[in-house]
């Protein structure tokens, strides 16, 4: 698979030029244009000036795209197709490529989302929080090779150490409780390996906070399939070795609202997550 690199400065420059074009053809003054997309005039002036390479918040990008009926891909220069297509597509299965995880679609999506919020509902223990021993134990059920999975975990840790990273993860607390007790998928995983995993997880949760924030909800009261929302650009629903990729603004917005609902229902908030993990009782 060919490696794709997206420079955030290129994205912000293209966004600025296309924003200027939308303002010009709207016929509105800056105050009216800003009000229509939910920001103040000074914020709009900063976006138009090019004094910073930062992109606006995801909500602002979504509002601009929806108000002026353009696609997010076009607004950010990822596509020359201005129209909203509402496309639903299935991606290629993510498999090991030469060079490891950095050459996969998942790495490309993370690169494109740098500077925006990533929202993540994992299928099990979040990938970047797993020890190598747990990765190897779970590897038989995963489509990637062990080497790729280890590379992916390290990539995610490094990604979350960047100061511009903003990632929220929300999952059932019961997943971690079952792991600690050695039940379900982890029934044959030795207790000392589970103990090392909880120590490793708690340490990373402390180390990466606040750029990485873990929230836990009661899985008896709420349910979610695993998915990741990469800023305002796309949402990828994990199908077990395959991803269904939603790039229409309305679809990304709907899943973002669903994720925010999980956050609001969380029983363990991000600043409490490390202590919760430290308190897990091993079985």
Coordinates of C-alpha atoms in Angstrom, one line a residue:
X1 CA 0.0 0.0 0.0
X2 CA 1.4 3.4 -0.9
X3 CA 2.2 5.7 2.0
X4 CA 0.1 8.9 2.1
X5 CA 1.4 11.9 4.1
X6 CA -0.8 14.9 4.8
X7 CA 0.9 18.1 6.1
X8 CA -1.3 20.1 8.5
X9 CA 0.1 23.3 7.0
X10 CA -1.1 22.3 3.6
X11 CA -4.6 21.5 5.0
X12 CA -4.8 24.8 6.8
X13 CA -3.7 26.8 3.7
X14 CA -6.2 25.1 1.4
X15 CA -8.9 25.5 4.0
X16 CA -8.1 29.3 4.3
X17 CA -8.4 29.8 0.5
X18 CA -11.6 27.9 0.2
X19 CA -13.1 29.7 3.2
X20 CA -12.3 33.0 1.5
X21 CA -14.1 31.8 -1.6
X22 CA -17.1 30.8 0.4
X23 CA -17.2 34.2 2.1
X24 CA -16.9 36.0 -1.3
X25 CA -19.7 34.1 -3.0
X26 CA -22.0 34.2 0.0
X27 CA -22.4 37.9 -0.4
X28 CA -22.3 38.3 3.4
X29 CA -20.1 40.6 5.4
X30 CA -17.7 38.9 7.9
X31 CA -20.0 39.4 10.9
X32 CA -23.0 37.8 9.2
X33 CA -20.9 35.0 7.8
X34 CA -19.4 34.2 11.2
X35 CA -22.7 34.3 13.0
X36 CA -24.2 31.8 10.4
X37 CA -21.6 29.2 11.3
X38 CA -21.6 29.8 15.0
X39 CA -18.3 31.8 15.6
X40 CA -17.6 35.4 16.3
X41 CA -16.1 37.9 13.8
X42 CA -12.6 37.9 15.5
X43 CA -12.4 34.1 15.2
X44 CA -13.3 34.3 11.5
X45 CA -10.7 37.0 10.9
X46 CA -8.0 34.7 12.5
X47 CA -9.0 31.9 10.2
X48 CA -8.8 34.1 7.2
X49 CA -5.5 35.7 8.1
X50 CA -3.3 32.6 8.0
X51 CA -1.4 33.6 11.2
X52 CA -1.7 30.0 12.5
X53 CA -1.5 26.5 10.9
X54 CA -4.2 25.3 13.3
X55 CA -7.6 24.2 11.8
X56 CA -10.8 25.3 13.6
X57 CA -12.7 23.0 15.9
X58 CA -14.5 20.1 14.3
X59 CA -17.8 21.6 15.2
X60 CA -16.9 24.8 13.3
X61 CA -15.8 22.8 10.2
X62 CA -19.0 20.8 10.2
X63 CA -21.1 24.1 10.5
X64 CA -19.3 25.7 7.6
X65 CA -19.7 22.6 5.4
X66 CA -23.4 22.2 6.3
X67 CA -24.2 26.0 6.0
X68 CA -22.7 26.3 2.6
X69 CA -23.5 22.8 1.3
X70 CA -19.9 21.7 0.6
X71 CA -18.1 18.5 1.5
X72 CA -15.5 18.5 4.3
X73 CA -13.1 16.7 2.0
X74 CA -13.3 19.6 -0.4
X75 CA -13.1 22.3 2.3
X76 CA -9.8 20.8 3.6
X77 CA -8.4 20.1 0.1
X78 CA -8.6 16.3 0.4
X79 CA -10.9 16.3 -2.7
X80 CA -11.6 18.4 -5.7
X81 CA -15.3 17.4 -5.5
X82 CA -17.1 20.2 -3.9
X83 CA -20.5 18.5 -3.5
X84 CA -21.7 16.4 -0.6
X85 CA -22.1 12.9 -1.9
X86 CA -23.2 11.1 1.3
X87 CA -20.9 8.3 0.3
X88 CA -20.8 5.0 2.2
X89 CA -17.9 2.8 1.3
X90 CA -16.1 -0.3 2.6
X91 CA -12.4 0.1 2.8
X92 CA -9.8 -2.5 2.1
X93 CA -9.0 -4.9 4.9
X94 CA -6.1 -3.5 6.9
X95 CA -3.2 -5.9 6.5
X96 CA 0.5 -5.8 7.1
X97 CA 2.3 -3.6 4.6
X98 CA 6.0 -3.1 4.1
X99 CA 7.2 -0.8 6.9
X100 CA 4.4 -1.9 9.3
X101 CA 1.6 0.1 10.7
X102 CA 2.7 3.5 9.3
X103 CA 1.7 2.3 5.8
X104 CA -1.9 1.4 6.6
X105 CA -5.1 3.2 6.1
X106 CA -5.5 3.7 9.8
X107 CA -2.2 5.6 10.1
X108 CA -3.3 7.7 7.1
X109 CA -6.6 8.6 8.9
X110 CA -4.7 9.5 12.1
X111 CA -2.3 11.7 10.2
X112 CA -5.2 13.6 8.5
X113 CA -6.9 14.1 11.9
X114 CA -3.9 15.7 13.6
X115 CA -5.0 18.8 15.4
X116 CA -8.7 17.7 15.7
X117 CA -10.4 15.5 18.2
X118 CA -10.4 11.7 17.7
X119 CA -13.2 9.8 19.4
X120 CA -12.7 6.1 19.9
X121 CA -14.9 3.2 21.1
X122 CA -12.6 0.1 21.2
X123 CA -13.7 -3.5 20.7
X124 CA -11.6 -4.5 23.8
X125 CA -8.7 -3.0 25.7
X126 CA -7.6 0.1 23.7
X127 CA -4.8 -0.8 21.4
X128 CA -2.3 1.7 22.7
X129 CA -2.8 0.6 26.3
X130 CA -2.0 -3.1 25.7
X131 CA 1.3 -4.7 26.7
X132 CA 3.2 -6.8 24.2
X133 CA 2.2 -10.0 26.1
X134 CA -1.5 -9.2 25.8
X135 CA -1.1 -8.3 22.1
X136 CA 0.5 -11.7 21.5
X137 CA -2.2 -13.5 23.4
X138 CA -5.0 -11.8 21.5
X139 CA -3.2 -12.0 18.1
X140 CA -4.9 -15.2 16.9
X141 CA -8.3 -13.4 16.8
X142 CA -6.9 -10.4 14.9
X143 CA -6.3 -10.0 11.1
X144 CA -3.0 -8.2 11.5
X145 CA 0.3 -9.9 12.2
X146 CA 1.8 -9.7 15.7
X147 CA 4.5 -7.4 14.4
X148 CA 2.0 -5.0 12.9
X149 CA -0.1 -5.0 16.0
X150 CA 2.9 -4.2 18.2
X151 CA 3.9 -1.4 15.7
X152 CA 0.3 -0.1 15.8
X153 CA 0.3 0.1 19.6
X154 CA 3.6 2.0 19.7
X155 CA 2.4 4.4 16.9
X156 CA -0.7 5.2 19.0
X157 CA 1.3 5.9 22.1
X158 CA 3.7 8.2 20.2
X159 CA 0.7 9.9 18.5
X160 CA -0.8 10.6 21.9
X161 CA 2.4 12.2 23.2
X162 CA 2.1 15.0 20.6
X163 CA 1.0 18.2 22.2
X164 CA -1.6 18.8 19.5
X165 CA -3.3 15.4 20.1
X166 CA -6.9 15.4 21.5
X167 CA -8.2 11.8 21.9
X168 CA -11.2 10.6 23.9
X169 CA -11.9 6.9 24.4
X170 CA -15.2 5.6 25.9
X171 CA -15.9 2.0 26.7
X172 CA -17.8 -0.3 29.2
X173 CA -16.1 -0.6 32.6
X174 CA -17.1 -4.3 32.5
X175 CA -14.5 -4.9 29.8
X176 CA -11.7 -4.0 32.2
X177 CA -13.3 -5.9 35.1
X178 CA -13.6 -9.1 33.0
X179 CA -10.0 -8.7 32.0
X180 CA -8.8 -8.3 35.5
X181 CA -10.8 -11.4 36.6
X182 CA -9.5 -13.5 33.7
X183 CA -12.9 -14.1 32.2
X184 CA -14.3 -14.3 28.7
X185 CA -11.6 -13.8 26.0
X186 CA -8.9 -13.7 28.7
X187 CA -9.8 -16.9 30.6
X188 CA -6.5 -18.5 29.8
X189 CA -4.3 -15.4 30.3
X190 CA -2.1 -15.9 33.4
X191 CA -2.7 -13.7 36.3
X192 CA 0.8 -12.2 36.3
X193 CA 0.3 -11.1 32.7
X194 CA -3.0 -9.4 33.7
X195 CA -1.3 -7.8 36.6
X196 CA 1.4 -6.4 34.4
X197 CA -1.2 -5.1 32.0
X198 CA -3.2 -3.2 34.6
X199 CA 0.0 -1.6 35.9
X200 CA 1.0 -0.7 32.4
X201 CA -2.4 0.7 31.6
X202 CA -2.6 2.9 34.7
X203 CA 0.8 4.3 34.1
X204 CA 0.0 5.3 30.5
X205 CA -3.3 6.8 31.6
X206 CA -1.5 9.0 34.0
X207 CA 1.3 9.7 31.5
X208 CA -0.8 10.6 28.5
X209 CA -3.5 12.6 30.3
X210 CA -5.0 15.1 29.2
X211 CA -4.2 14.5 25.5
X212 CA -5.6 11.0 25.9
X213 CA -8.7 10.7 28.1
X214 CA -10.5 7.4 29.0
X215 CA -14.1 7.4 30.1
X216 CA -16.0 4.3 31.3
X217 CA -19.7 3.7 31.2
X218 CA -21.9 0.9 32.5
X219 CA -22.3 -1.7 29.7
X220 CA -25.6 -2.9 31.3
X221 CA -27.1 0.5 30.6
X222 CA -25.5 1.5 27.3
X223 CA -24.2 -0.2 24.2
X224 CA -22.0 0.7 21.4
X225 CA -20.3 -1.1 18.5
X226 CA -16.6 -0.2 18.1
X227 CA -15.8 2.8 15.9
X228 CA -13.4 5.7 15.6
X229 CA -14.3 9.2 14.5
X230 CA -11.3 11.0 12.9
X231 CA -12.1 14.6 13.6
X232 CA -14.7 16.0 11.2
X233 CA -13.4 13.9 8.3
X234 CA -14.7 10.4 8.6
X235 CA -15.9 7.7 11.0
X236 CA -14.7 4.1 10.7
X237 CA -16.8 1.3 12.1
X238 CA -14.8 -1.8 12.9
X239 CA -16.2 -5.0 11.4
X240 CA -13.5 -7.4 12.5
X241 CA -10.7 -6.9 10.0
X242 CA -12.7 -4.5 7.9
X243 CA -13.8 -1.0 8.3
X244 CA -17.0 0.6 7.0
X245 CA -16.0 4.2 6.4
X246 CA -18.6 7.0 6.6
X247 CA -17.4 10.4 5.2
X248 CA -20.8 12.2 4.8
X249 CA -21.1 15.2 7.2
X250 CA -24.5 14.0 8.5
X251 CA -23.1 10.5 9.3
X252 CA -20.1 11.8 11.1
X253 CA -22.2 14.3 13.1
X254 CA -24.7 11.5 14.1
X255 CA -21.9 9.3 15.4
X256 CA -20.3 12.2 17.2
X257 CA -23.6 12.8 19.0
X258 CA -23.8 9.2 19.9
X259 CA -20.2 9.3 21.3
X260 CA -21.0 12.4 23.3
X261 CA -24.0 10.6 24.8
X262 CA -21.7 7.8 25.9
X263 CA -19.4 10.4 27.5
X264 CA -22.3 12.0 29.3
X265 CA -23.4 8.6 30.7
X266 CA -19.9 7.7 31.9
X267 CA -19.5 6.6 35.5
X268 CA -15.7 6.9 35.6
X269 CA -14.4 10.2 34.2
X270 CA -11.0 10.7 32.6
X271 CA -9.3 12.0 35.7
X272 CA -10.5 9.0 37.6
X273 CA -9.6 6.3 35.1
X274 CA -6.0 5.6 36.2
X275 CA -7.2 5.1 39.8
X276 CA -10.0 2.8 38.7
X277 CA -7.5 0.6 36.8
X278 CA -5.2 0.5 39.8
X279 CA -8.1 -0.7 41.9
X280 CA -9.2 -3.6 39.7
X281 CA -9.3 -6.9 41.6
X282 CA -7.5 -9.7 39.8
X283 CA -9.2 -13.1 39.7

